[in-house]
XYZ file of C-alpha atoms in Angstrom:
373
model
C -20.137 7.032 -27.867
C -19.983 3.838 -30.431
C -22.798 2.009 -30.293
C -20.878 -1.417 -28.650
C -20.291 0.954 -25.411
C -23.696 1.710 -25.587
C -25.060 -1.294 -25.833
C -22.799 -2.879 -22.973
C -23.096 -0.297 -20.631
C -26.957 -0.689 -21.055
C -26.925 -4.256 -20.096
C -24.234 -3.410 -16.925
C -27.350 -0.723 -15.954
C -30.254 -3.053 -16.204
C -28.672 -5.202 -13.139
C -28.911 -2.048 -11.212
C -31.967 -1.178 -9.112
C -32.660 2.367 -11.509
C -36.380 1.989 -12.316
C -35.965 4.953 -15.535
C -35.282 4.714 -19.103
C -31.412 5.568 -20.108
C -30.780 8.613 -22.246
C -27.111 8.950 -22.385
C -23.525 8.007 -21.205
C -20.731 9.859 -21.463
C -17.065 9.592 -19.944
C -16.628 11.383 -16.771
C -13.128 11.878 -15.377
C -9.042 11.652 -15.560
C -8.574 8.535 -13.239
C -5.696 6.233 -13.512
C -7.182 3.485 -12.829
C -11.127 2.554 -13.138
C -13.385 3.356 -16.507
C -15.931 6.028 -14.881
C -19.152 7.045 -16.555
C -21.923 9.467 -16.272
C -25.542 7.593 -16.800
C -28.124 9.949 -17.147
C -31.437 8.252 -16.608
C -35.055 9.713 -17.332
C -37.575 9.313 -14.453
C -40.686 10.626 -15.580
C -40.612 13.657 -15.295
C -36.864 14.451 -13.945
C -33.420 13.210 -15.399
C -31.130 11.926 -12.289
C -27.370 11.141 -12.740
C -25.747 8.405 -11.676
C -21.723 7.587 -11.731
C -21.332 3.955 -13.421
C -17.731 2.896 -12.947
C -16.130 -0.264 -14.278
C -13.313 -1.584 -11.470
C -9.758 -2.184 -12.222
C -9.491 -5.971 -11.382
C -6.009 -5.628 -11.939
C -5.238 -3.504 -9.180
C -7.783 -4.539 -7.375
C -7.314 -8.331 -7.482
C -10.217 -8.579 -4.875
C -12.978 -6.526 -5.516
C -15.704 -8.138 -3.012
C -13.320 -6.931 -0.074
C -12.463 -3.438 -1.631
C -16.282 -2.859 -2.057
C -17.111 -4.697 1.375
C -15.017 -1.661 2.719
C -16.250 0.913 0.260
C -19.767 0.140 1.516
C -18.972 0.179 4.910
C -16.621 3.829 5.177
C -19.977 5.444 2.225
C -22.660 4.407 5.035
C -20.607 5.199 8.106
C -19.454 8.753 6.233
C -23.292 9.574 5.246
C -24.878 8.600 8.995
C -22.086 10.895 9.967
C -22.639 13.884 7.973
C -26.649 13.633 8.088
C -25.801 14.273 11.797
C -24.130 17.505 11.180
C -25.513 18.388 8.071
C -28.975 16.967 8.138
C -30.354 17.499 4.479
C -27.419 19.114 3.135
C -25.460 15.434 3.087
C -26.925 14.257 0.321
C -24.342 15.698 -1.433
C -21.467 15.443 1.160
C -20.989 11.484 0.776
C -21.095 9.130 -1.987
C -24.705 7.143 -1.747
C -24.462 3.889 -3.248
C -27.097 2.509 -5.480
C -27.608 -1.657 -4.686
C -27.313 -4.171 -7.419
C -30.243 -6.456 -8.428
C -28.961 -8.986 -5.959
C -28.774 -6.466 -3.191
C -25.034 -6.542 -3.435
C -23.384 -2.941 -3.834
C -21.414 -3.916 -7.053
C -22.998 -6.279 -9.914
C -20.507 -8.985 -11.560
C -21.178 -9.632 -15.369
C -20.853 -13.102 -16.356
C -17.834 -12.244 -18.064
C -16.204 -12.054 -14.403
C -16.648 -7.781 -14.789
C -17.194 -5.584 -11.822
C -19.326 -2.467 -12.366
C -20.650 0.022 -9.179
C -22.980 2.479 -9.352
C -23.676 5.564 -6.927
C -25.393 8.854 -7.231
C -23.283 11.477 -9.010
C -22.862 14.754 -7.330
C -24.629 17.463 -9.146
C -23.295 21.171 -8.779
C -19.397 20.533 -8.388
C -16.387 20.012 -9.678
C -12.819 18.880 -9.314
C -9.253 20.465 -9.766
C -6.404 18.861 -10.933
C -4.431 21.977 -9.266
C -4.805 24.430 -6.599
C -4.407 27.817 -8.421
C -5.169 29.734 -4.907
C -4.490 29.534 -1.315
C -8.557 28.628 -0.645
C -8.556 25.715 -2.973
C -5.739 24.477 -0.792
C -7.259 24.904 2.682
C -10.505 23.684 1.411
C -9.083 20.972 0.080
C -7.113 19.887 3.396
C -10.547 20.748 5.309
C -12.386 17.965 3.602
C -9.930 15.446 3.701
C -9.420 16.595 7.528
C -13.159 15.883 8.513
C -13.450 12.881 6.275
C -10.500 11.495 8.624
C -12.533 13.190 11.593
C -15.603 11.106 10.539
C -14.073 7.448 10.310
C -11.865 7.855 13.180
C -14.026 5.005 15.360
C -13.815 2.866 12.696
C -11.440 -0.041 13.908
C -8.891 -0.554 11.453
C -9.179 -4.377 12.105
C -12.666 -4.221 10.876
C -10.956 -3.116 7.527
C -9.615 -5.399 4.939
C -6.235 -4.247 3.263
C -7.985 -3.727 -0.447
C -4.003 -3.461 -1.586
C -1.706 -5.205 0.390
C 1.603 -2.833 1.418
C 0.018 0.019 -0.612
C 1.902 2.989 1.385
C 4.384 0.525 2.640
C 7.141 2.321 1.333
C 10.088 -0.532 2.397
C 8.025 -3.120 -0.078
C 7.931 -0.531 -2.445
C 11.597 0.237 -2.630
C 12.022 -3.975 -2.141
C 10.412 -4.209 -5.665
C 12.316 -1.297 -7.180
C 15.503 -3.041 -6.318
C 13.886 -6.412 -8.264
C 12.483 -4.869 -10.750
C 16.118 -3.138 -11.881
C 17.255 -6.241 -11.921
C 14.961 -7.679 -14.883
C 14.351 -3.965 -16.480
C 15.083 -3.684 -20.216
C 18.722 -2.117 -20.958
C 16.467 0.593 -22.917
C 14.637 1.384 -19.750
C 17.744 1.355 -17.706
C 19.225 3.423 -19.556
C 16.479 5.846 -19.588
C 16.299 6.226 -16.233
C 19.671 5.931 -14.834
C 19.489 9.415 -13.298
C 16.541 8.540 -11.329
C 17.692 5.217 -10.562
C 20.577 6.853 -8.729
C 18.473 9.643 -7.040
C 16.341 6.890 -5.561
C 19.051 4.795 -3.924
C 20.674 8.003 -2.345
C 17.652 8.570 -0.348
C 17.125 5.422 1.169
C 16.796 7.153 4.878
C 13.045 8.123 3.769
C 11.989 4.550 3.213
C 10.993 3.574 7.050
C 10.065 6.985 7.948
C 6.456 5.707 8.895
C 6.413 1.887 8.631
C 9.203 2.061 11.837
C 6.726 4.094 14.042
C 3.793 1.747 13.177
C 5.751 -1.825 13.878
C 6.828 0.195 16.801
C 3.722 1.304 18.104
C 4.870 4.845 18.043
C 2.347 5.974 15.450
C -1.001 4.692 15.864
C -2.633 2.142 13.064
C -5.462 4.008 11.845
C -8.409 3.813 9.230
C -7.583 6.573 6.553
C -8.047 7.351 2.776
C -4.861 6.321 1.497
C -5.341 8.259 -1.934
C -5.552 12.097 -0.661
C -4.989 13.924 -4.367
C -6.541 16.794 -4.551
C -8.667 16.000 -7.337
C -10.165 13.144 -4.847
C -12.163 16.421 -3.398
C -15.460 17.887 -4.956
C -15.852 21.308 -4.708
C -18.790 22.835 -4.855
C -19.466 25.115 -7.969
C -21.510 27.845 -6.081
C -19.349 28.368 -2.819
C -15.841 26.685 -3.770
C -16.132 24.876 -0.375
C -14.679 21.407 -0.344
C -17.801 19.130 -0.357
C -17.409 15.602 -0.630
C -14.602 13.386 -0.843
C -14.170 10.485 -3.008
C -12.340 7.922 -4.634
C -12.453 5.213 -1.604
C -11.061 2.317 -2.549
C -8.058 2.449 -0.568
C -9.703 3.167 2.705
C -8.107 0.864 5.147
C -5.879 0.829 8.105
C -2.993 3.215 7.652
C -1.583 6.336 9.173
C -2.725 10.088 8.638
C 0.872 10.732 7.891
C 0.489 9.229 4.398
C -2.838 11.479 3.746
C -1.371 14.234 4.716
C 1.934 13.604 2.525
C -0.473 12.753 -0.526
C -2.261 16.143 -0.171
C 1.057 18.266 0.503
C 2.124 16.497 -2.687
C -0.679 17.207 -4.706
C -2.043 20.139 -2.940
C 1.020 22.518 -3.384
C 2.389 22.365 -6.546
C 0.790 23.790 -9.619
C 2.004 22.025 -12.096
C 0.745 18.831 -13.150
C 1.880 15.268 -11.910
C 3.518 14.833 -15.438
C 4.716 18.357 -16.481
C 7.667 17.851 -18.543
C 9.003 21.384 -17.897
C 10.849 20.356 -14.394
C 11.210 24.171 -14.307
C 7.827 24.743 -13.286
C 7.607 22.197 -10.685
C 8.254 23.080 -7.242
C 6.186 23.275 -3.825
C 4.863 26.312 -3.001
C 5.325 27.569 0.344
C 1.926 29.532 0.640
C -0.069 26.702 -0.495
C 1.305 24.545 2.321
C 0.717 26.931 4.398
C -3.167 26.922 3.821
C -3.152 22.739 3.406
C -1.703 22.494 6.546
C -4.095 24.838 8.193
C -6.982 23.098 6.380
C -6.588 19.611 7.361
C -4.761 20.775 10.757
C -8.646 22.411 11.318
C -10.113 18.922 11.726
C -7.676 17.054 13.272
C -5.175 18.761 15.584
C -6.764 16.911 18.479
C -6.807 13.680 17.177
C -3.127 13.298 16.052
C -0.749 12.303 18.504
C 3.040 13.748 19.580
C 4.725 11.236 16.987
C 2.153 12.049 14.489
C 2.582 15.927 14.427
C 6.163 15.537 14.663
C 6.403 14.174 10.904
C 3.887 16.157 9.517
C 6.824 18.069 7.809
C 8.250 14.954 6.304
C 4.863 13.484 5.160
C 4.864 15.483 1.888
C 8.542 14.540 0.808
C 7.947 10.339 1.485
C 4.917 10.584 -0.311
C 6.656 12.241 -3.131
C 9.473 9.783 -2.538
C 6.911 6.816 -2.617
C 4.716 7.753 -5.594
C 7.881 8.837 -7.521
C 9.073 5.626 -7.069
C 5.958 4.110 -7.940
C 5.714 5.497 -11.584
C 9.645 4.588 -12.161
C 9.186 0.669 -10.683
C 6.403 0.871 -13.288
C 7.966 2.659 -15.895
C 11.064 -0.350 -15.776
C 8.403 -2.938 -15.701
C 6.721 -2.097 -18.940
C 3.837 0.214 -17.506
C 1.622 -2.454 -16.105
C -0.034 -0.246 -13.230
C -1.244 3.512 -14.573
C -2.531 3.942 -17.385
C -0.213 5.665 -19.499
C -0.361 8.257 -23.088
C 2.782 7.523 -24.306
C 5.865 5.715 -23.647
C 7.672 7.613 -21.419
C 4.873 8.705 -19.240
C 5.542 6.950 -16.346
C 9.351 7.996 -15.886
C 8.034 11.725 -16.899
C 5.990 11.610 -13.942
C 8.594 10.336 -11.708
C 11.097 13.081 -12.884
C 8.233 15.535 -11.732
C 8.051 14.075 -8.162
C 11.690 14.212 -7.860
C 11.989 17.543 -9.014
C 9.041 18.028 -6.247
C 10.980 16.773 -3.751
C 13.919 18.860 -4.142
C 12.090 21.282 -3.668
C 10.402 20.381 -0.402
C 13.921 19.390 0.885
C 14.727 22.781 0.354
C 11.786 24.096 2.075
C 11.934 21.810 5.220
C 12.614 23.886 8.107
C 10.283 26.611 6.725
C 7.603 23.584 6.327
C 8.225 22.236 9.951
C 8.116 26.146 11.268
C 4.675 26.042 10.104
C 3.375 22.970 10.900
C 4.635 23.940 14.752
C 2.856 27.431 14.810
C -0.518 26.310 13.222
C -0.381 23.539 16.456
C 0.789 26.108 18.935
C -2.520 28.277 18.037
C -4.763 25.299 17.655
């Protein structure tokens, strides 16, 4: 690492309360969206490690409120899991460390936001599920984590991005974004422009049952990809989730759609070989029964009933996502290349067709995995 980064991240770690002498930094993740660090810090005679992330002020246009909740759904996770786990939930939450202020983020006088927590030693993340486990582990964890904050009032919770899953604002701006798009980009994407529009019956799938009062507002993670779960390196059990900056009132139905998404394909969110992409049947099988572990009880009817229509409107949603962005220059994810963005929409389309084709096999499932619950 240059010497600059060095130097800066240095100064970002002094402001922390981390009595110890720094010995290196390194980069530590694939995130979209925040710069994430590992700080390794000598204590006398130990080393401890410590995740130092820089936020995203650009997505997250206020970061006092998305840490204010961050804060609040860490603390309320770890009293949670010390009561099951006792010692053992150390490394089953994220444990913040506390600015010199006693604030849980420090603000640089360049108008920076930086967080530190302890990292989680002795795991590791996958971008795919290669087996059936990974995928029931991986809709275990995110089941209990929604098990844990489930009396946490969702009016206690700010909205850290407003209309985030709100797919009707979503498709709102992909109609005025078209309309200001470069020809180039137009162009481009005409094909998924098209498959977009002719799908516009997914839109209000879950916002119509929440204005209605049909699905219940809830406090939930919002951001369910499976590489949002560590797993630990020794048993392969899911172990702690993270990535909380979208925990805020919501419905189950999105978390469950993100993790379907994510969860059962095995190729990557911007595989260019649309050959490979498709949802495997198996792997929903053991998401569903996963995440179905912890929370069959706490769902309602409405809820369960589009369980099999969660994964294809979050495909729908975060494949229109990447092409709004794509048309509007690629101001949102962070992107390799040019066509990156509209690459990874193609892939969530493909995924899609491929879940449509697999629906009443998907809804079988989900019914007998409630039937035996």
């Amino acid at each position: 690492m240059e010497k600059l980064k060095r130097e800066v991240l240095e100064a970002v770690l002094a402001n922390f309360r981390v009595d110890g002498q720094p010995l290196r930094f390194s980069p530590l993740g694939q995130g979209h969206i925040h710069d994430t660090y590992l700080a390794e810090i000598k204590f006398n005679d130990r080393i401890g490690k410590f995740t130092l992330q820089k936020i995203n002020t650009h997505v997250f246009r206020q970061p006092e409120i998305m840490m204010a909740n961050w804060l609040k759904v860490t603390q309320h996770v770890s009293r949670k899991m010390m009561e099951l786990e006792g010692e053992k939930a150390a490394r089953q939450s994220l444990r913040p460390v506390f600015s010199s202020g006693g604030e849980c983020y420090y603000r640089t006088p360049e108008g920076e936001y930086w967080r530190m927590y302890h990292y989680v030693d002795g795991c590791h993340t996958v971008e795919i599920a290669r087996t059936a486990d990974q995928a029931f582990e991986a809709g275990r964890a995110f089941g209990l984590f929604q098990r844990l904050i489930a009396d946490l009032r969702p009016e206690e919770m700010h909205e850290t991005i407003p209309f985030f899953h709100h797919t009707p604002k979503r498709f709102e701006r992909f109609l005025q974004v078209i309309r200001r798009a470069s020809p180039q980009r137009k162009a481009l994407a005409s094909e998924e422009i098209s498959f977009v529009l002719h799908r516009q019956s997914l839109v209000s799938l879950v916002t119509d049952g929440l204005s209605s009062g049909r699905l219940p507002l809830r406090v939930t993670h919002n951001d369910t990809k499976i590489n949002n779960v560590l797993f630990d390196d020794e048993t392969e059990r899911g172990l702690c989730v993270i990535d909380l900056d979208t925990t805020m009132p919501g419905s189950p139905l999105y978390d469950f759609g993100d993790l379907v998404r994510t969860a059962t394909c095995q190729a990557a969110e911007d595989e260019r070989d649309l050959s490979l992409v498709a949802m495997d049947i198996n792997l929903f099988q053991a998401v569903a029964e996963g995440y179905l572990s912890q929370t069959a009880d706490l769902l309602n009817e409405a809820e369960k009933e589009l369980l099999p229509m969660a994964g294809p409107l979050l495909a729908f949603t975060i494949g229109l996502r990447f092409l709004t962005d794509y048309l509007e220059g690629d101001v949102y994810f962070k992107t390799r290349y040019p066509e990156h963005n509209l690459v990874r929409a193609r892939t969530q389309f493909k995924l899609l067709r491929s879940m449509e084709e697999q629906q009443r096999e998907m809804k079988r499932i989900i019914e007998g995995i409630l039937k035996n619950s």
